[in-house]
Each structure stands twice: as C-alpha cells, then as structure tokens.
XYZ file of C-alpha atoms in Angstrom:
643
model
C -35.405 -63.002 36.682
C -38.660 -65.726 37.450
C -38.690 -67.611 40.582
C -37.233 -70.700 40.218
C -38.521 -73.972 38.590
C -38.044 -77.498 38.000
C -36.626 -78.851 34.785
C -34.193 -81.728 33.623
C -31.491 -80.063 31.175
C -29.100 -82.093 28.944
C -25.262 -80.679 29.361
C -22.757 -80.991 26.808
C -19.683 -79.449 28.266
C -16.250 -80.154 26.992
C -12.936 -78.056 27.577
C -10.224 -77.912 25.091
C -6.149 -76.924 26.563
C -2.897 -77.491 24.602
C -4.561 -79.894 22.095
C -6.299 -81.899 24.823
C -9.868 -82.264 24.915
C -11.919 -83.092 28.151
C -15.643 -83.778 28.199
C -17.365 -83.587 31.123
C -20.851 -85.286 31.806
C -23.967 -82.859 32.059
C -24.903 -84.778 35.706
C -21.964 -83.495 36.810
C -22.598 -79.687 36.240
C -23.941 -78.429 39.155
C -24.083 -74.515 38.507
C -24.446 -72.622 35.655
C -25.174 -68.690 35.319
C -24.825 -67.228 31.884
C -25.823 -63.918 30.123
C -26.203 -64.018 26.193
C -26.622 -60.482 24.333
C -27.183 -60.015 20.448
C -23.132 -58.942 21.013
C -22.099 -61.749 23.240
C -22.347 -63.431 26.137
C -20.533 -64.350 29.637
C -20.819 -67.424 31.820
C -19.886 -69.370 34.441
C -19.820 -73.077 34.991
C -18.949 -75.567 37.889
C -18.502 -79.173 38.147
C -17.458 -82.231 40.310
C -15.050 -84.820 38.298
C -15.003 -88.289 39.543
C -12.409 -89.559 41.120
C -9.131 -88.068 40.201
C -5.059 -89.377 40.657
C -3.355 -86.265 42.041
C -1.927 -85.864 38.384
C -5.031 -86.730 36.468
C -4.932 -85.026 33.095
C -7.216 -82.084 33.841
C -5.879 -81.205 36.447
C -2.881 -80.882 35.236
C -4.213 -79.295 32.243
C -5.549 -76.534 34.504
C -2.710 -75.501 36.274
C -0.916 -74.560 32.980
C -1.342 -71.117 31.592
C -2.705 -72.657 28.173
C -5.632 -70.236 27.046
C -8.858 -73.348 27.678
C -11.459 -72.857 25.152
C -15.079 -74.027 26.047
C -18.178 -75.594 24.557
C -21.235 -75.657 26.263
C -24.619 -76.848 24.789
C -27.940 -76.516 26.892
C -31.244 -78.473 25.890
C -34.073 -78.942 28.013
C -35.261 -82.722 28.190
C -38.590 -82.356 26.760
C -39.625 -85.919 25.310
C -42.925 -84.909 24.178
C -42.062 -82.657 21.583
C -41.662 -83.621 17.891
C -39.425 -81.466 16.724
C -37.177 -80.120 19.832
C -35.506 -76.542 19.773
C -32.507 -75.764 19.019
C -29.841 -76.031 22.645
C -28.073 -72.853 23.213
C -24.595 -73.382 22.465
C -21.934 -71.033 24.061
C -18.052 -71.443 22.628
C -15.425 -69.172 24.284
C -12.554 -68.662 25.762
C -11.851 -68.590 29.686
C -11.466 -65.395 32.064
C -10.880 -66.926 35.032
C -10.246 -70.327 36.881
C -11.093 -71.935 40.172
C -10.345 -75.373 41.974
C -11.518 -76.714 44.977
C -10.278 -80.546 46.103
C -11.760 -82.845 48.352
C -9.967 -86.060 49.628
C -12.028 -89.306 48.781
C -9.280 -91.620 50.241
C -6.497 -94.267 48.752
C -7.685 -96.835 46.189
C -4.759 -99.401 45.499
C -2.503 -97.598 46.998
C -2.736 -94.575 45.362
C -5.079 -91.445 47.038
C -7.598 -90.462 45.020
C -9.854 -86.872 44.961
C -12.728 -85.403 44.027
C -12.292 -81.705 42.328
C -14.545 -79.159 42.002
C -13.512 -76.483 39.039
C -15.252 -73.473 38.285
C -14.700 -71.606 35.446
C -15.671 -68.153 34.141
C -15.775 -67.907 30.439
C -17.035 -65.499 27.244
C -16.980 -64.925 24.200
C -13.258 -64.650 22.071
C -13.984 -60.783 20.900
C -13.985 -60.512 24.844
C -11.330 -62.197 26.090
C -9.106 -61.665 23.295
C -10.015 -58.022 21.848
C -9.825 -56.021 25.625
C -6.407 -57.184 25.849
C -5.401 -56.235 22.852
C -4.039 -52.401 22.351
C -2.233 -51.687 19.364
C -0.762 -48.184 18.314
C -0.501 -48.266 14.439
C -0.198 -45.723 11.737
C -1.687 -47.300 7.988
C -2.781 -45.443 4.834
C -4.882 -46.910 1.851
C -6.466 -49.193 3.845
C -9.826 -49.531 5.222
C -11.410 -50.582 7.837
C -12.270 -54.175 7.228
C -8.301 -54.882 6.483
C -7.921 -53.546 9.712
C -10.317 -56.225 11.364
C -8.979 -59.003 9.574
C -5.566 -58.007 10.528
C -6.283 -58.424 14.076
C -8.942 -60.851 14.207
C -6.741 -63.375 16.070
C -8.661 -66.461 16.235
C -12.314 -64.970 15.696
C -14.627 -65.892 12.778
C -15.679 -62.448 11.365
C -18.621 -61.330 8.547
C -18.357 -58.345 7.159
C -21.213 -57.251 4.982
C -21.318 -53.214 5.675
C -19.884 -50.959 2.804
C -18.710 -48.964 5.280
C -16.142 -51.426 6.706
C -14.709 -51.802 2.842
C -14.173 -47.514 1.961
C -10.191 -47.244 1.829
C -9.164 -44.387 3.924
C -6.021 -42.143 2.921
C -5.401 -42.431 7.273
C -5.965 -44.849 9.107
C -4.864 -44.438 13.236
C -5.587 -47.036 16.055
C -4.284 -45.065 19.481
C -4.610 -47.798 21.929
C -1.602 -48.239 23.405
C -0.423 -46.628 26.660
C -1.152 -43.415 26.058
C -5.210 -44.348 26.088
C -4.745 -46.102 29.426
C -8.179 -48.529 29.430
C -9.384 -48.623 26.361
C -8.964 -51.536 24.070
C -9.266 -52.863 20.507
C -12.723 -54.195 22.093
C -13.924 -50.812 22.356
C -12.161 -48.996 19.229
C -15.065 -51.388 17.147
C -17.660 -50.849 19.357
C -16.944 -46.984 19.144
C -16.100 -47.073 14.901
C -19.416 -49.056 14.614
C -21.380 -46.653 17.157
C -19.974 -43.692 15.262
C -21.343 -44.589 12.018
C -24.436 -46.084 12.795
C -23.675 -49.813 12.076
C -24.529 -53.135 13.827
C -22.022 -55.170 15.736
C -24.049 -58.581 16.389
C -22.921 -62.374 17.701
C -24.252 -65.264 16.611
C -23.715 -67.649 19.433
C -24.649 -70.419 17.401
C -21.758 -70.570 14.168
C -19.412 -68.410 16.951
C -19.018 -65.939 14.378
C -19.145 -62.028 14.845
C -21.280 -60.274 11.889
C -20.822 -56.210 11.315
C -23.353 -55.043 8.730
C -25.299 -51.740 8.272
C -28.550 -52.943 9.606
C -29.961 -55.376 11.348
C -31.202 -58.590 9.866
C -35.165 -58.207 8.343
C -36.020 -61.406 7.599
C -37.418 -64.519 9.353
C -40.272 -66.444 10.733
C -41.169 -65.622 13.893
C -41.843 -68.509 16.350
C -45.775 -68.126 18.707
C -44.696 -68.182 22.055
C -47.932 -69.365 24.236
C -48.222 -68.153 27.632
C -47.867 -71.914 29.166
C -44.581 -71.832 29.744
C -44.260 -68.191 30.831
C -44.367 -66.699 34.401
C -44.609 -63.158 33.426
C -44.254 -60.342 30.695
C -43.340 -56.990 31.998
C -43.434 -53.866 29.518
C -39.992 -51.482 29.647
C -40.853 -48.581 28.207
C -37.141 -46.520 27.643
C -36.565 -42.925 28.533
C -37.819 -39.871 25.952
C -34.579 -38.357 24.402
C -35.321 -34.384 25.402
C -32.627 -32.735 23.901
C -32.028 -31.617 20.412
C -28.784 -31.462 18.675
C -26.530 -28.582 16.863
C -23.389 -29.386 14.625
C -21.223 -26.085 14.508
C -18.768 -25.887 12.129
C -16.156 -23.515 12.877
C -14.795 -22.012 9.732
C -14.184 -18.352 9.973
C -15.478 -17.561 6.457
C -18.538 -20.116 6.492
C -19.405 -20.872 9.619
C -22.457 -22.854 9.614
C -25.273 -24.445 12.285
C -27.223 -26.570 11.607
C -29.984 -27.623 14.074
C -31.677 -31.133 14.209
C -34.488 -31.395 16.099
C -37.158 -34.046 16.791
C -40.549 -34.426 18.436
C -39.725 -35.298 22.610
C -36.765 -32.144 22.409
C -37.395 -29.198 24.831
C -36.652 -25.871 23.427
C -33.495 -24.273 24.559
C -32.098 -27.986 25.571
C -29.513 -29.273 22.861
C -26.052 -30.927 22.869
C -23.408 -29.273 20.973
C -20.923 -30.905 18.279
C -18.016 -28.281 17.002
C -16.119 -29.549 14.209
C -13.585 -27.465 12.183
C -13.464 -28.584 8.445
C -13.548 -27.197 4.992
C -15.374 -30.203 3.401
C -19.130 -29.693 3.735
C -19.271 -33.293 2.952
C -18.034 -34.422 6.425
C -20.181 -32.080 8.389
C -23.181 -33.619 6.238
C -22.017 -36.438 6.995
C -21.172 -35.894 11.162
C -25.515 -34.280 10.751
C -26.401 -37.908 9.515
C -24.935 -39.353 12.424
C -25.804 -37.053 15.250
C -29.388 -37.320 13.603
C -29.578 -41.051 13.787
C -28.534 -40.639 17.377
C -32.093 -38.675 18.241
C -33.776 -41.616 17.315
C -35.953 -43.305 20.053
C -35.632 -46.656 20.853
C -39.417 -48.615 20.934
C -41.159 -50.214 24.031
C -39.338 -53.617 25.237
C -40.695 -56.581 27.253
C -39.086 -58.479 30.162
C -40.476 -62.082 29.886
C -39.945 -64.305 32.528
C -40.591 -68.540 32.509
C -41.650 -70.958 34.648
C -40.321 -73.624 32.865
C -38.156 -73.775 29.249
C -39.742 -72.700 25.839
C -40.324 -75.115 23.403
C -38.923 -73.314 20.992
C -35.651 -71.498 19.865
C -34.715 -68.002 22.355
C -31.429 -67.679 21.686
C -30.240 -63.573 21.282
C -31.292 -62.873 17.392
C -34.399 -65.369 17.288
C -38.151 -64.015 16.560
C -40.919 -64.475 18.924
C -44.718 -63.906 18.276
C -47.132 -63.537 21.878
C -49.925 -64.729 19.923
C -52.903 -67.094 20.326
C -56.280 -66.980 22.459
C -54.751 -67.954 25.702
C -53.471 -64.079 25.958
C -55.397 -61.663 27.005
C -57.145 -59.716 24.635
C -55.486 -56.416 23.803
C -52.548 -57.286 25.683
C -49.307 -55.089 24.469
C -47.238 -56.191 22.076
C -49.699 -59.245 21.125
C -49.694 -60.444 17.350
C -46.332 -58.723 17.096
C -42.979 -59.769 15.892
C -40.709 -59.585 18.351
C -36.287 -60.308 18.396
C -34.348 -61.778 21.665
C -32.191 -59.323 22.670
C -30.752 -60.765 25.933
C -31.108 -64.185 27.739
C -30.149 -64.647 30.982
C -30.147 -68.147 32.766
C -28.937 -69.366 36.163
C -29.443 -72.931 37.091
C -28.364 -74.909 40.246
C -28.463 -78.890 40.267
C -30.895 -80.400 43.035
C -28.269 -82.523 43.528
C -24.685 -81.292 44.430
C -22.716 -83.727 45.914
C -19.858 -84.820 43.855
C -21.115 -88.485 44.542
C -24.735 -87.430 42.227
C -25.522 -87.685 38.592
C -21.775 -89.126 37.944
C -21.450 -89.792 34.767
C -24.927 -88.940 33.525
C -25.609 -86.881 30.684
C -28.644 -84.848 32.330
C -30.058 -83.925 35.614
C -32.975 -81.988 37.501
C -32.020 -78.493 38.231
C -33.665 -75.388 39.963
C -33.505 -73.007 36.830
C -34.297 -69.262 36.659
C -34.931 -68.318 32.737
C -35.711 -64.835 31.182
C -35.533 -63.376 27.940
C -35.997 -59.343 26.996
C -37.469 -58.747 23.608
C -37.423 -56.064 21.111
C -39.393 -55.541 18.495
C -37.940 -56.755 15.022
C -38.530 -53.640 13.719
C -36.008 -51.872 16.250
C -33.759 -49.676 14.198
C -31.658 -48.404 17.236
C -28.841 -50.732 18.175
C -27.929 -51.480 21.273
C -24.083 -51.881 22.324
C -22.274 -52.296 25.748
C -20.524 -49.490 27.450
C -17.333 -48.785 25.420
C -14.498 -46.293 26.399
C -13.690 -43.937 23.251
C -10.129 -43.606 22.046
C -7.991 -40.660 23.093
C -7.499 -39.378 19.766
C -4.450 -37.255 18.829
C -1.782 -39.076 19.455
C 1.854 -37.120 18.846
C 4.798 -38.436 16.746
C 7.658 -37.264 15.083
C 7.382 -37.453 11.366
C 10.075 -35.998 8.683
C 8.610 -33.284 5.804
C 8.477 -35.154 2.102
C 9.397 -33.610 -0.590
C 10.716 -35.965 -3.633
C 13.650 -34.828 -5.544
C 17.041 -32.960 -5.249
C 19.645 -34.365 -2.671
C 18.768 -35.357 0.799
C 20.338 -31.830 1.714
C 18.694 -30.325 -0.356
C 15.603 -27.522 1.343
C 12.811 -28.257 -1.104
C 9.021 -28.276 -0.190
C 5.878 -29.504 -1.933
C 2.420 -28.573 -1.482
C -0.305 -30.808 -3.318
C -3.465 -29.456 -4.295
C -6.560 -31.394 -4.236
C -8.187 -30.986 -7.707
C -12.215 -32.075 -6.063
C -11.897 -29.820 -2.785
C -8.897 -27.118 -3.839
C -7.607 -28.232 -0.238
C -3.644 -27.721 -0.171
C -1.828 -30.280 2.164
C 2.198 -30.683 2.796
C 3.128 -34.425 2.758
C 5.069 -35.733 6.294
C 7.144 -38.996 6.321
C 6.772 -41.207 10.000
C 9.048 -43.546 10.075
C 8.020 -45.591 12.993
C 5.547 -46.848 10.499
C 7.792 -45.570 7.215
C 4.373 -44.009 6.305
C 2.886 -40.991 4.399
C 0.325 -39.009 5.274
C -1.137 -35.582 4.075
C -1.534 -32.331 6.067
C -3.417 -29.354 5.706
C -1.138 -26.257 4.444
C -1.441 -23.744 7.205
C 0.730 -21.057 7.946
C 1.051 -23.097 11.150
C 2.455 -20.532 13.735
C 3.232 -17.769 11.123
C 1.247 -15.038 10.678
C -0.324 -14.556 6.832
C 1.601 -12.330 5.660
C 5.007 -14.977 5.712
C 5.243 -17.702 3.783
C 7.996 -19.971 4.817
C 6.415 -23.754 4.202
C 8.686 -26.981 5.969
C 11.421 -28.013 4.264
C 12.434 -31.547 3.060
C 13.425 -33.585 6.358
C 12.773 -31.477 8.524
C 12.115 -32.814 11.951
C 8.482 -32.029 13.036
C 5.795 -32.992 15.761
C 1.947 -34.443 14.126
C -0.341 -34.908 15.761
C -2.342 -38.375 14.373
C -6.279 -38.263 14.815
C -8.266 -41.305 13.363
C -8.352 -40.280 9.742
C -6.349 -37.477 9.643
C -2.838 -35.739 10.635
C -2.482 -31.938 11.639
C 1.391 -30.650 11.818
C 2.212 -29.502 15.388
C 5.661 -27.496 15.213
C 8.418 -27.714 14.186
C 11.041 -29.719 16.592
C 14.487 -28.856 15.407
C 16.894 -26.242 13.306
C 17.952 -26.740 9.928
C 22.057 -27.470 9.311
C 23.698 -24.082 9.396
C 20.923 -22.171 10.339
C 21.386 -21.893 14.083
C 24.476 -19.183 15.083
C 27.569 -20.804 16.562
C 27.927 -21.544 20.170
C 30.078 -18.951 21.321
C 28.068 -16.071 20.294
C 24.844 -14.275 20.333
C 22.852 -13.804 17.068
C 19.827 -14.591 14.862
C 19.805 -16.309 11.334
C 17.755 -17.027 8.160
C 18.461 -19.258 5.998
C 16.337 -19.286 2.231
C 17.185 -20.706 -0.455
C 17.968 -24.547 -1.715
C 21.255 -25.756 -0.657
C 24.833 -24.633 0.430
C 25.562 -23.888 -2.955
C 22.082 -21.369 -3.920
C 20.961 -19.491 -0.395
C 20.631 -16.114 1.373
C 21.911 -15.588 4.679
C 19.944 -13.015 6.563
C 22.401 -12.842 9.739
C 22.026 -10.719 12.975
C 24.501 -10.757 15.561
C 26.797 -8.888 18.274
C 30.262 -8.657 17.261
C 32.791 -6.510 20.472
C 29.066 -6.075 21.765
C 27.805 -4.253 19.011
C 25.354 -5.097 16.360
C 26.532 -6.457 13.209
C 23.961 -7.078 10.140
C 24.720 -9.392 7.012
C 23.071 -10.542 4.086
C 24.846 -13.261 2.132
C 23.322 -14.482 -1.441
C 25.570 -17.609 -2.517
C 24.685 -19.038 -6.302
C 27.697 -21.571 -7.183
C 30.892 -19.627 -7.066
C 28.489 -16.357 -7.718
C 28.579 -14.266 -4.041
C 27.263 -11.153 -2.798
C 27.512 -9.201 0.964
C 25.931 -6.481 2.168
C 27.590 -5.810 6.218
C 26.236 -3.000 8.161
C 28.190 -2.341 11.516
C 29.419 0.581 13.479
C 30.396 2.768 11.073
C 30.720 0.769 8.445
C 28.642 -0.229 5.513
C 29.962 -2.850 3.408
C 29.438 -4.238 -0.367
C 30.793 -6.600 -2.219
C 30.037 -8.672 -5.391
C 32.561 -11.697 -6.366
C 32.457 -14.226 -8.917
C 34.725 -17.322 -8.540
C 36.614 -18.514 -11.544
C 37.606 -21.726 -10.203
C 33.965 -22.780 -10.240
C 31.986 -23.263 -13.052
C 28.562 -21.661 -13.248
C 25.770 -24.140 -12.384
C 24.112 -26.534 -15.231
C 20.235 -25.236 -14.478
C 18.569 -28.178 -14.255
C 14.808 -28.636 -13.212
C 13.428 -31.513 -11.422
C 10.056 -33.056 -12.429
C 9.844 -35.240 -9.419
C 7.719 -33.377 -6.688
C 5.122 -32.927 -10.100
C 5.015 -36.543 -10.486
C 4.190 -37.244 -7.004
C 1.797 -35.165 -6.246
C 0.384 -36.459 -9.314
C 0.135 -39.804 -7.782
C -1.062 -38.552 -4.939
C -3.886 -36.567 -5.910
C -4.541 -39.947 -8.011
C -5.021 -42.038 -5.122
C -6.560 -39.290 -3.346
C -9.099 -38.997 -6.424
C -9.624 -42.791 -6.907
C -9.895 -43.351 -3.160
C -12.583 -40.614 -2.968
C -14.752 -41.877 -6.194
C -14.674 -45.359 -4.447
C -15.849 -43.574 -1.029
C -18.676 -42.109 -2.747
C -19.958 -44.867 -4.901
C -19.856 -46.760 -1.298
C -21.586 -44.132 0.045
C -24.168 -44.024 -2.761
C -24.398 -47.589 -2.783
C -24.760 -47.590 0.856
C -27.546 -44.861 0.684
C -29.434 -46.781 -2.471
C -29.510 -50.129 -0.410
C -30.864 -48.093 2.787
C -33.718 -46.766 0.572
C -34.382 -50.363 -0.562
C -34.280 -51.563 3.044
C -36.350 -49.227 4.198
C -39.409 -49.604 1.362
C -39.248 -53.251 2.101
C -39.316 -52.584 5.856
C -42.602 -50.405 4.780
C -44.166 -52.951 2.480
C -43.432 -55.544 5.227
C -45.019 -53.343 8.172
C -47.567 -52.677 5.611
C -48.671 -55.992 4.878
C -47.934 -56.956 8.536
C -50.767 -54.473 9.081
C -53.032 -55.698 6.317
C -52.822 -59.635 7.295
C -53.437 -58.519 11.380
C -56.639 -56.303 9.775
C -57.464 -59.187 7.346
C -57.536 -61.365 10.396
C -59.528 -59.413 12.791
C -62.029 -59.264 10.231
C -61.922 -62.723 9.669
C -62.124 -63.540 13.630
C -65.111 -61.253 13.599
C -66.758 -63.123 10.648
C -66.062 -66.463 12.743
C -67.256 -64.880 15.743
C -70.568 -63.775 14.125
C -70.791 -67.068 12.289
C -70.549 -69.025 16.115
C -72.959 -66.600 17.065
C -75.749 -67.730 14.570
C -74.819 -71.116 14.718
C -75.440 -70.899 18.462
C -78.989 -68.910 18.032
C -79.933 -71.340 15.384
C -79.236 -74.472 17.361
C -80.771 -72.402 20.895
C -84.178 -72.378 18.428
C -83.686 -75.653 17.244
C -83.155 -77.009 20.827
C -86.249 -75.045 21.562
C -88.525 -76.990 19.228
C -87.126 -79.665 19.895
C -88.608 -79.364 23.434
C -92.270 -77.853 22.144
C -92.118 -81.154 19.402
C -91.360 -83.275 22.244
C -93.801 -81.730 24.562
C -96.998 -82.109 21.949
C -95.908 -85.493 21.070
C -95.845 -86.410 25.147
C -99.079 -85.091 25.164
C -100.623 -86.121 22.444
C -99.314 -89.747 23.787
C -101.113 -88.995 26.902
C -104.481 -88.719 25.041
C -104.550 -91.447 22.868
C -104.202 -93.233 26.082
C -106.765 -91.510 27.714
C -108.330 -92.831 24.012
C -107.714 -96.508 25.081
C-alpha cells in the first residue's frame, strides 16, 4: 500500500434488511477498507448514525437475523474534471456485524444514542456459495444447468461452450463427507480444471464464466501525477515439466510435456486409467496449459485518486513524457487485477460530517496490473472435492418380472466400451458402468443381476461398481446348516442349483436344473450317487417367449450416449475454432500494437530531428541577427563620427 494522503470522497452507502432500506450519509462513514479482485471483493465499513430512540429502525433492523444486503459507491470529489470517472460500486451481502452505543442523553423525555455499526461485507458468490454444500447425483445435464440451478440470488453470464456440453454424469460431493469444501470452490476447481475464466464485474454485480478473458477495450493513460510509486513483480519460473501416464495394461502410454524454464529429471506426475484416448488428450491439454508462465506484474501505488476508471477489469496505459524513458511496461496496455483501498475520516467523532454527503479522509490507494494480454488466470485458493463418493444403487435391466435375474450389458457403438446400467434411487437415477469382471477372475463370467443390491462409487462424471452388498433370494443356504450355493439361471421356474453342503457331517453335492414342471438331480453323498429326471404333468410346458425390452433400451441409451457425444465434440470443435480465431486476432492486435509503437517512435524521432533543425536554424538566425545588429551599431557610430 502508499503512505497515506489527503482526499475528499463522496459516500453513497445504503443497507437493505427485510424490505427496509436505510441510507446512510457519506460524512458519516468514518472507515472503510476494501479489497476488489477480477473475482470479487471483501470490505468493511463503519459509521456513526445520529441520534437514535433505543428502538430506532436500524437498530432494530440489525439485531434480526435478516441476511442485510449492501451498496456502497466511492467517488473522489474532483471538481475540476470534465468528465469524472466512474465511483467504484461494491453490492453484497454481509459476513459479519458489529455495534457499539454511546449515550448522548434524554431529549423530551425520551434517551437518545449515538451508534456506531460496523459491518463486514462481500460479494453474494461469497457469502452465499461457501455455505452452500449440496450432494446430488444428475445425468443429461451440463454444467451450466447446474449453475443456474443453484445460483440463489446471483446474476450469472455464461458464455463458455464448455459450461453448455451435456454430460451422461453429473456428481457434486459436497456434503459432509468433503468436510470444508463448498459449492464456492467446486466452480472455482471445474473452471481451474478446464482452463476457463471465472471473473466479477463489480459494477452490473454480475458473475461472467467464459473461455477467455475479455480482448477488447480502450485503454485509459495513466500519468504519473497522481501516482506514488510503480513497483515491478516479476512471478516465479515454473521448473518442472509434466508427464500424463495412462495406465492401461495393453496401451500404456506417456506422454511428456515439457517447456523452456523445466529442469531435466524434475516433472509432476498425472496417472489416469482410461480406455478413451480422447480424455487423456484431453487431461495433456490441460496439464499443458498449466506450464504456462504468467507475465511480469506491477504494484502501483497513489498519492492521491486517479482521474480515471481502476476498477478490477479496466485498462491502463503508463504512457506520456512525464515517465521516464524506457521505463518497464511504458506504452503498454495494461488490466486491473486487484484494488485495494483503506480510508479513515479526519474526522471521527459521531458529532462530524452529520448528515453530509462527503468528507476529507486519510486514504491509502493501490492497484496491481497485468498486462491485457495475460492468458493465465488467476483464482483464489480453492479446496478440491473429495471425489468418489459411495452409494447404494440397484442393477437395471428392463424386462421380465421384478424377480426375474436378467442382466444387460450396452455396448458403445463410437468406443466398443461395454458398461452395465445401475439404478440409485436416492436420486431415482441411471448411470452407466464399465463391464469388468469386478472381483472375478477372467475366466468367470457371472455379470449383476437385475436389482441386485450393490455399492458405486460416484466420481464427477463417472460411476465405477464397488461390490456387491447383498445375496440373491434363495441363494444363501438356510440358517441351520453349513453349505455353499449357486444359483444360474432366470427365475424360480428356469435355474440350476449348484448346492454344497454337510448333511450327519458329511458332504453332500447337488445339482438341480428346474425348467417349468421339467426337473433334473444329480446327488452325490456317502455312498450314494443319485439321478433322476421328472417331468410334471400338472404343469404345462412354458410358452417361450422372448423379450425385446433390454434391446430397446440400450438402444436408447447408446442414442443419448451418441447424440450427447456428437454435441460434446461439435462444442469442442467449436470451442477449438473460436480459440484459433482468438488467438490470430490476439496476434494481429499485438502485431499492430507493435507496428503503431514502431510507427510512433519513428515519428517522435522525425519530430525530434525536426526540433533539432528548427533550433539550429533559429541559433543561426539569432546569430545574424546579432552580426546585422552589430554592423548597423557601427555603421551608426560612423556616420556620426560623419556629422
């Protein structure tokens, strides 16, 4: 921060609680500190009221647990300017409260007091998003239906392609079991992890999530009158490289990205475990945007307020002759990143400024400054979600009776990737899971049957079956004895029994094929080895029938799958077309940039060489000017000699 300096600011501060709106004059502000970031801001304010009855409105107001929004505006009183900048406007909601009373005495009978409130405010994604921890399971949706189902009371923009890609899965694991981390930092972490830009503008209140950051503007000259000092940050060299690993026994892969500032032999590690090459190209696109390195900043410091707009997001230009020549970062266009302002009023008794709308004030005002061309974004520190979470979930399989042991394995017709289909019904959703032989070895193939009770385990945008969490009816032995059972086959009425157990402690073996009244045995016990093959009468041979249902919906499914993928990728090619165009205009600009500052250092050296004959030229003219004026004082003197 500067040392401290003079200036008169104009307060507009009003407070808003259970439909009651209070505005308080700017005389009576005595202290305000606030930080404003491109992704925020916090403050703090304090003020005297004038004389208050003990149950004057505000006060009363204040004790309630009402959430108290606030609007503060801050302009500098600055009469000799024509066209004044815009005040810095900070709307948000409150964090914290303080009151502080002093007793002025009774006026007609009735005691009256000065109070002294302090509150501590930011902005609503703040206040309202790191309180906020939902645990929700949604498929077919995407990310920006997420946002604007939990947006509360905020004013969102969402203009990244990103945000808009359905996803088959769609987790948020923010409840208890991710103790700390909030809906706050689940966005800041999603826009972090692919490479987007989470940005406030303090000025509509609105929250903006896009894929870059904004390129256009006209940067405003800042002259070094009103500023106390520029100091150059220059951020630290990124010296390790990066590997993704992907784990697949059959095609593993590594793939190295390296850049310029890496030591050899120092890298940080990313293991993934996935068939789709496309993910690990993408997870290399985003640990590769992570290498880049940030540019130089500047930490300006004032010694009295700008006359023009510094809010986080403006553009700045250190240009003009007052600067030194060759100073860094001169003649460049530069973005506010962070503001930070602390002011205390000269005055602050509760008798000064009272109802006044401004008031001199011992201000501290700095700004740090990035240059507009900045591609790396800068977030606060976020805690990342604790991703799986574990829930019970019941196998799908459409068709047949809810008795029925069916399974269904959908194949996906772009990728050849198999998947079972699991029912949750805390959410009554379906999601897909890879077909493994889960704790089987290869060799046996026994896939989960319809309804079966099973643990998953939910990541962000995908599910992965656990185990398997309970017995199928009449598979597990009786209670009373000691034996092992399986159970194959589609119902009661079409199975095989493969039973194993100890019958006058001895081991008894049975295999028990049941189709309709159709029944066969084979028993193998001490001794004994028994057959038999019976066909009921009294039941009728089953109708065979064959159920098209499991084809139809894994049908659908792959149909979403397939329809939700082509979106994806003409999002993602969309996405990738629009970067290419962003970055050719952010070359033709820094191009141009580049020709109009060469353009005018050749014109400055024109105009230099141009002052430089004028001033020979009028040193020779001054010159004889003095030998014209010397001959014609002498030739004076000799025609009076003449006389």
């Amino acid at each position: 921060m500067s040392t401290p300096f003079q200036e008169e600011l104009r307060l507009e501060l009003s407070l808003t609680s259970g439909g009651q709106s209070f505005s308080i004059p700017g005389g009576q502000v005595k202290h305000l500190s606030a930080r404003m970031d491109s992704h925020g801001f916090s403050a703090s304010v304090t003020f005297w009221t004038t004389m208050e009855k003990k149950d004057a409105p505000l006060f009363t107001a204040f004790q309630k647990p009402d959430l108290i929004q606030v609007r503060l505006a801050v302009t500098a009183v600055q009469p000799d300017l024509e066209s004044p900048p815009t005040p810095l406007v900070l709307q948000g909601l409150v964090r914290s409260r303080r009151l502080v009373a002093e007793t002025h005495g009774a006026l007609k009978d009735e005691a009256r007091v000065f109070r002294r409130y302090t509150v501590e405010f930011a902005d609503a994604a703040q206040v309202l998003w790191r309180q906020h921890r939902p645990t929700e399971l949604h498929t077919d949706m995407s990310m920006a239906e997420v946002l604007e189902a939990h947006k509360a009371t905020l004013q969102l923009s969402l203009d990244w392609a990103t945000l808009k890609r359905k996803q088959p899965l769609f987790c948020l694991a923010l409840g208890s079991d991710a103790p700390g981390v909030s809906f706050y930092d689940f966005v800041l972490w999603y826009v972090d992890t692919h490479q987007g830009v989470f940005s406030y503008d303090n000025q509509k209140d609105q929250y903006l999530l896009t894929d870059s950051k904004p390129a256009s503007g006209q940067a405003a000259a800042l002259s070094p009158l009103p500023v106390h000092s520029v100091r150059v940050l220059v951020p630290p060299p990124i010296r390790h490289g990066t590997r993704v690993l992907n784990a697949l026994a059959e095609a593993p892969t590594t793939v190295a990205l390296e850049h310029a500032q890496a030591v050899a032999g120092v890298s940080h590690d990313v293991l993934l475990r996935t068939p789709l090459a496309s993910r690990a190209e993408q997870r290399q696109k985003q640990e590769k945007a992570r290498l880049q390195v940030r540019q130089r900043q500047f930490q300006v410091a004032f010694k009295r307020f700008p006359p023009m707009d510094v809010f986080p997001g403006a553009l700045l230009r250190m240009e003009g002759s007052l600067w030194s020549a060759g100073m860094t970062g001169l003649d460049e266009d530069l973005r506010v990143r962070t503001l930070e302002l602390d002011a205390h009023a000269e005055d602050e008794g509760q008798h000064d400024a009272q109802n006044t709308p401004s008031t001199n004030y011992q201000a501290r005002l700095s700004l740090q400054l990035e240059a507009a061309s900045e591609p790396v974004v800068a977030l606060p520190a976020y805690r990342a979600p604790r991703y799986p979470i574990h829930v019970e979930g019941l196998v799908h399989s459409p068709g047949g009776e809810p008795e029925d042991r069916r399974y269904l394995i959908s194949e996906d017709e772009k990728t050849s990737i198999h998947s079972f289909r699991m029912t949750v019904p805390l959410w009554n959703k379906t999601v897909s899971v890879l077909a493994e032989p889960i704790h089987f070895p290869g060799q046996f193939f026994f896939p989960p049957y319809k309804n079966t009770r099973v643990l998953v385990a939910l990541h962000h945008e995908r599910a992965e079956l656990l185990r398997f969490v309970d017995w199928k009816e009449g598979v597990r032995p009786p209670q009373d004895g000691q034996g092992d059972q399986i159970l194959l086959g589609q119902n009661k009425k079409s199975q095989t029994a493969l039973t194993h157990d100890f019958q006058e402690d001895k081991p008894v073996w049975r295999m028990l094929r049941t189709s309709g009244g159709d029944t066969q045995v084979v028993r193998m016990s001490e001794g004994h080895l028994f057959i038999q093959v019976k066909e009921s009468e009294a039941t009728a041979p089953p109708t065979p029938t064959y159920d098209v249902s499991p084809q139809v919906q894994a049908a659908k499914g792959d149909l979403t799958a397939s329809v939700g993928e082509s979106i994806g990728l003409t999002s993602t090619a969309y996405q990738a077309a629009m970067g290419t165009t962003r970055a050719k205009m952010k070359s033709a600009q820094t191009e141009t940039k580049a020709a109009l500052g060469g353009a005018r250092a050749e014109v400055g050296a024109k105009v230099a060489e141009a002052k430089s004959t004028l001033k020979g030229a009028s040193a020779r003219l001054d010159q004889g000017t003095g030998q014209l004026a010397a001959a014609a004082a002498a030739a004076k003197a000799s025609l009076e000699k003449l006389r």
